[in-house]
Short mmCIF file of C-alpha atoms in Angstrom, two decimals:
data_model
loop_
_atom_site.label_atom_id
_atom_site.label_comp_id
_atom_site.label_asym_id
_atom_site.label_seq_id
_atom_site.Cartn_x
_atom_site.Cartn_y
_atom_site.Cartn_z
CA UNK A 1 99.57 133.09 132.64
CA UNK A 2 102.83 134.68 131.44
CA UNK A 3 103.50 136.01 127.92
CA UNK A 4 105.15 132.85 126.47
CA UNK A 5 102.24 130.77 127.71
CA UNK A 6 99.77 133.19 126.12
CA UNK A 7 101.60 132.94 122.79
CA UNK A 8 101.66 129.13 122.98
CA UNK A 9 97.97 129.03 123.84
CA UNK A 10 97.16 131.28 120.86
CA UNK A 11 99.17 129.07 118.51
CA UNK A 12 97.36 125.98 119.76
CA UNK A 13 94.04 127.67 119.08
CA UNK A 14 95.11 128.64 115.57
CA UNK A 15 96.67 125.28 114.67
CA UNK A 16 93.39 123.65 113.56
CA UNK A 17 92.81 126.63 111.27
CA UNK A 18 96.13 126.03 109.52
CA UNK A 19 95.49 122.31 109.27
CA UNK A 20 92.02 122.59 107.83
CA UNK A 21 93.01 125.43 105.52
CA UNK A 22 95.05 122.98 103.44
CA UNK A 23 93.41 122.58 100.06
CA UNK A 24 92.55 119.20 98.57
CA UNK A 25 91.38 119.88 95.02
CA UNK A 26 90.51 116.29 94.14
CA UNK A 27 89.17 115.33 97.58
CA UNK A 28 91.40 112.26 97.83
CA UNK A 29 92.48 112.99 101.39
CA UNK A 30 95.92 114.28 100.35
CA UNK A 31 96.63 118.01 100.55
CA UNK A 32 97.49 119.56 97.18
CA UNK A 33 101.06 120.39 98.18
CA UNK A 34 101.64 116.70 99.01
CA UNK A 35 99.58 115.24 96.17
CA UNK A 36 101.44 113.82 93.16
CA UNK A 37 98.36 114.59 91.02
CA UNK A 38 96.45 117.37 92.77
CA UNK A 39 93.46 117.51 90.39
CA UNK A 40 93.25 113.74 89.75
CA UNK A 41 93.38 114.06 85.97
CA UNK A 42 95.94 111.27 85.70
CA UNK A 43 98.75 113.67 84.79
CA UNK A 44 101.39 114.23 87.50
CA UNK A 45 101.84 117.79 88.75
CA UNK A 46 105.48 117.91 87.68
CA UNK A 47 104.50 117.38 84.04
CA UNK A 48 101.71 119.97 84.16
CA UNK A 49 104.14 122.47 85.71
CA UNK A 50 106.99 121.72 83.29
CA UNK A 51 105.89 124.06 80.48
CA UNK A 52 106.52 127.82 80.15
CA UNK A 53 102.94 128.87 80.92
CA UNK A 54 101.92 127.76 84.42
CA UNK A 55 98.32 128.71 83.53
CA UNK A 56 98.00 127.79 79.86
CA UNK A 57 94.48 129.16 79.33
CA UNK A 58 94.77 132.15 81.68
CA UNK A 59 91.69 131.25 83.72
CA UNK A 60 93.38 131.78 87.08
CA UNK A 61 93.93 128.08 87.77
CA UNK A 62 97.42 126.64 87.48
CA UNK A 63 97.65 123.74 85.03
CA UNK A 64 98.18 121.21 87.81
CA UNK A 65 94.82 122.22 89.33
CA UNK A 66 93.00 122.73 86.02
CA UNK A 67 90.98 119.85 84.54
CA UNK A 68 91.05 121.53 81.11
CA UNK A 69 94.35 123.37 80.99
CA UNK A 70 93.93 124.79 77.47
CA UNK A 71 90.16 125.45 77.73
CA UNK A 72 89.27 123.57 74.56
CA UNK A 73 86.32 121.87 76.25
CA UNK A 74 88.12 118.54 76.38
CA UNK A 75 89.36 117.33 79.78
CA UNK A 76 93.11 116.92 80.10
CA UNK A 77 92.84 113.26 81.01
CA UNK A 78 90.97 112.50 77.77
CA UNK A 79 93.70 114.20 75.77
CA UNK A 80 96.21 112.14 77.76
CA UNK A 81 94.53 108.92 76.63
CA UNK A 82 92.53 108.00 79.74
CA UNK A 83 88.87 107.15 80.18
CA UNK A 84 86.25 109.55 81.53
CA UNK A 85 82.94 107.73 81.37
CA UNK A 86 81.15 110.14 83.70
CA UNK A 87 82.56 113.27 82.04
CA UNK A 88 83.77 114.92 85.24
CA UNK A 89 87.35 115.38 84.03
CA UNK A 90 88.84 113.09 86.67
CA UNK A 91 90.13 109.52 86.53
CA UNK A 92 87.45 106.82 86.64
CA UNK A 93 87.81 103.99 89.18
CA UNK A 94 90.65 105.76 90.97
CA UNK A 95 93.21 103.37 92.52
CA UNK A 96 96.10 104.60 94.66
CA UNK A 97 97.68 101.77 96.62
CA UNK A 98 100.88 103.68 97.33
CA UNK A 99 98.96 106.73 98.56
CA UNK A 100 100.85 109.26 96.46
CA UNK A 101 97.72 110.81 94.95
CA UNK A 102 98.40 109.54 91.40
CA UNK A 103 96.20 106.91 89.77
CA UNK A 104 98.12 103.62 89.66
CA UNK A 105 97.03 102.83 86.09
CA UNK A 106 97.78 106.26 84.58
CA UNK A 107 99.87 106.17 81.40
CA UNK A 108 102.74 108.63 81.66
CA UNK A 109 103.84 108.26 78.04
CA UNK A 110 100.49 109.43 76.65
CA UNK A 111 100.38 112.38 79.04
CA UNK A 112 103.51 113.73 77.36
CA UNK A 113 102.59 112.78 73.80
CA UNK A 114 103.40 115.59 71.32
CA UNK A 115 102.07 114.49 67.93
CA UNK A 116 102.75 117.67 65.97
CA UNK A 117 106.19 118.29 67.50
CA UNK A 118 105.34 121.86 68.56
CA UNK A 119 106.65 121.44 72.09
CA UNK A 120 103.22 121.02 73.70
CA UNK A 121 101.52 117.76 74.73
CA UNK A 122 97.93 117.22 73.60
CA UNK A 123 96.42 118.41 76.88
CA UNK A 124 98.00 121.86 76.40
CA UNK A 125 97.73 121.98 72.60
CA UNK A 126 94.64 123.50 70.96
CA UNK A 127 95.45 121.53 67.78
CA UNK A 128 97.00 118.29 68.98
CA UNK A 129 97.81 116.87 65.55
CA UNK A 130 98.77 120.10 63.78
CA UNK A 131 96.20 119.74 60.99
CA UNK A 132 95.01 123.34 61.28
CA UNK A 133 91.69 122.28 62.83
CA UNK A 134 91.24 123.09 66.52
CA UNK A 135 90.53 120.08 68.72
CA UNK A 136 87.30 121.72 69.85
CA UNK A 137 86.04 121.76 66.27
CA UNK A 138 86.72 118.05 65.79
CA UNK A 139 84.02 116.90 68.16
CA UNK A 140 81.70 119.88 68.54
CA UNK A 141 80.12 122.55 66.39
CA UNK A 142 81.60 125.96 65.72
CA UNK A 143 78.86 127.63 67.79
CA UNK A 144 81.04 127.16 70.87
CA UNK A 145 83.97 128.96 69.26
CA UNK A 146 82.64 131.95 67.33
CA UNK A 147 85.99 133.74 67.42
CA UNK A 148 87.73 130.60 66.10
CA UNK A 149 90.56 130.72 68.62
CA UNK A 150 90.21 127.05 69.54
CA UNK A 151 88.87 127.77 73.03
CA UNK A 152 85.34 127.65 74.42
CA UNK A 153 83.53 131.00 74.28
CA UNK A 154 81.70 132.45 77.30
CA UNK A 155 83.62 130.27 79.75
CA UNK A 156 81.84 129.59 83.05
CA UNK A 157 82.93 127.30 85.84
CA UNK A 158 80.73 127.13 88.93
CA UNK A 159 82.77 124.51 90.76
CA UNK A 160 86.09 126.18 89.83
CA UNK A 161 87.78 123.03 88.55
CA UNK A 162 88.82 124.55 85.22
CA UNK A 163 86.33 122.55 83.13
CA UNK A 164 83.55 124.57 81.47
CA UNK A 165 80.18 123.81 83.07
CA UNK A 166 78.72 122.73 79.72
CA UNK A 167 81.09 119.78 79.64
CA UNK A 168 81.42 119.06 83.35
CA UNK A 169 79.87 115.75 84.41
CA UNK A 170 79.86 116.92 88.03
CA UNK A 171 77.18 119.45 87.08
CA UNK A 172 74.93 117.26 84.94
CA UNK A 173 72.22 117.26 87.58
CA UNK A 174 71.99 121.06 87.45
CA UNK A 175 70.65 121.01 83.85
CA UNK A 176 72.25 124.37 83.19
CA UNK A 177 70.19 126.20 80.58
CA UNK A 178 69.65 122.94 78.74
CA UNK A 179 73.17 123.18 77.32
CA UNK A 180 74.78 120.19 79.01
CA UNK A 181 75.61 117.45 76.57
CA UNK A 182 76.22 113.73 76.62
CA UNK A 183 79.95 114.35 76.49
CA UNK A 184 81.51 111.01 77.51
CA UNK A 185 80.72 109.32 74.17
CA UNK A 186 82.16 112.31 72.30
CA UNK A 187 85.27 112.14 74.44
CA UNK A 188 85.70 108.45 73.63
CA UNK A 189 85.41 109.19 69.92
CA UNK A 190 88.03 111.94 70.12
CA UNK A 191 90.26 109.81 72.32
CA UNK A 192 90.14 106.94 69.84
CA UNK A 193 91.21 109.33 67.11
CA UNK A 194 94.07 110.66 69.20
CA UNK A 195 95.28 107.16 70.10
CA UNK A 196 95.00 105.98 66.50
CA UNK A 197 97.08 108.90 65.27
CA UNK A 198 99.57 108.39 68.08
CA UNK A 199 100.01 104.75 67.11
CA UNK A 200 100.41 105.67 63.44
CA UNK A 201 102.95 108.35 64.32
CA UNK A 202 105.04 106.01 66.44
CA UNK A 203 104.87 103.13 63.95
CA UNK A 204 105.87 105.33 61.00
CA UNK A 205 108.90 106.74 62.76
CA UNK A 206 112.14 104.81 62.61
CA UNK A 207 113.46 106.35 65.80
CA UNK A 208 110.50 107.31 68.00
CA UNK A 209 110.87 107.62 71.73
CA UNK A 210 108.33 106.45 74.31
CA UNK A 211 106.42 109.73 73.97
CA UNK A 212 105.92 109.43 70.23
CA UNK A 213 108.57 111.99 69.36
CA UNK A 214 110.37 111.20 66.13
CA UNK A 215 114.15 111.50 66.01
CA UNK A 216 114.72 110.37 62.42
CA UNK A 217 115.98 113.46 60.59
CA UNK A 218 115.58 111.75 57.21
CA UNK A 219 111.77 111.64 57.50
#
């Protein structure tokens, strides 16, 4: 066997390694680099990557792979107006007929909704409506945020999906320290509040765009 043949043989041996090394965060069969929504939170990667901080909460996971990009204990998809009945931070009843990795029923306009006009959509904003009360405080007690910075204290994430274990439906069967909560109902309550305020904001604005941003300077 000559040298070129040896090199070719080595590459053939290594090829499966390269193929199987491709990451698939949401386990939908589409490698992250080809997946329109790599973490299956209903928000396309290009939106999650469109803001100045690629890792909003500094947890080491880029926003497009992070199920809770701002670490407020509320999954991104909930803050983008989608359902999460099992509390795992990913789209329920996932449908992808065009095989692009993005849920067919995801609502793009809510994913980009910026109620308080601070330049951040709700899933990246620790205070989505700008009322001075952190989103985390709206649906949970202050014990989870002793330093009052709007983010969950003592963050831990065994499955490395960006969602704190105390709120992660994927870990409910672990019964971690008795701290896991019945989060889906709380998420629905918060989501209803967000959607109600979004509707009010859009209806009260004479010139609102599809994302709820008001362009009426007289208001």
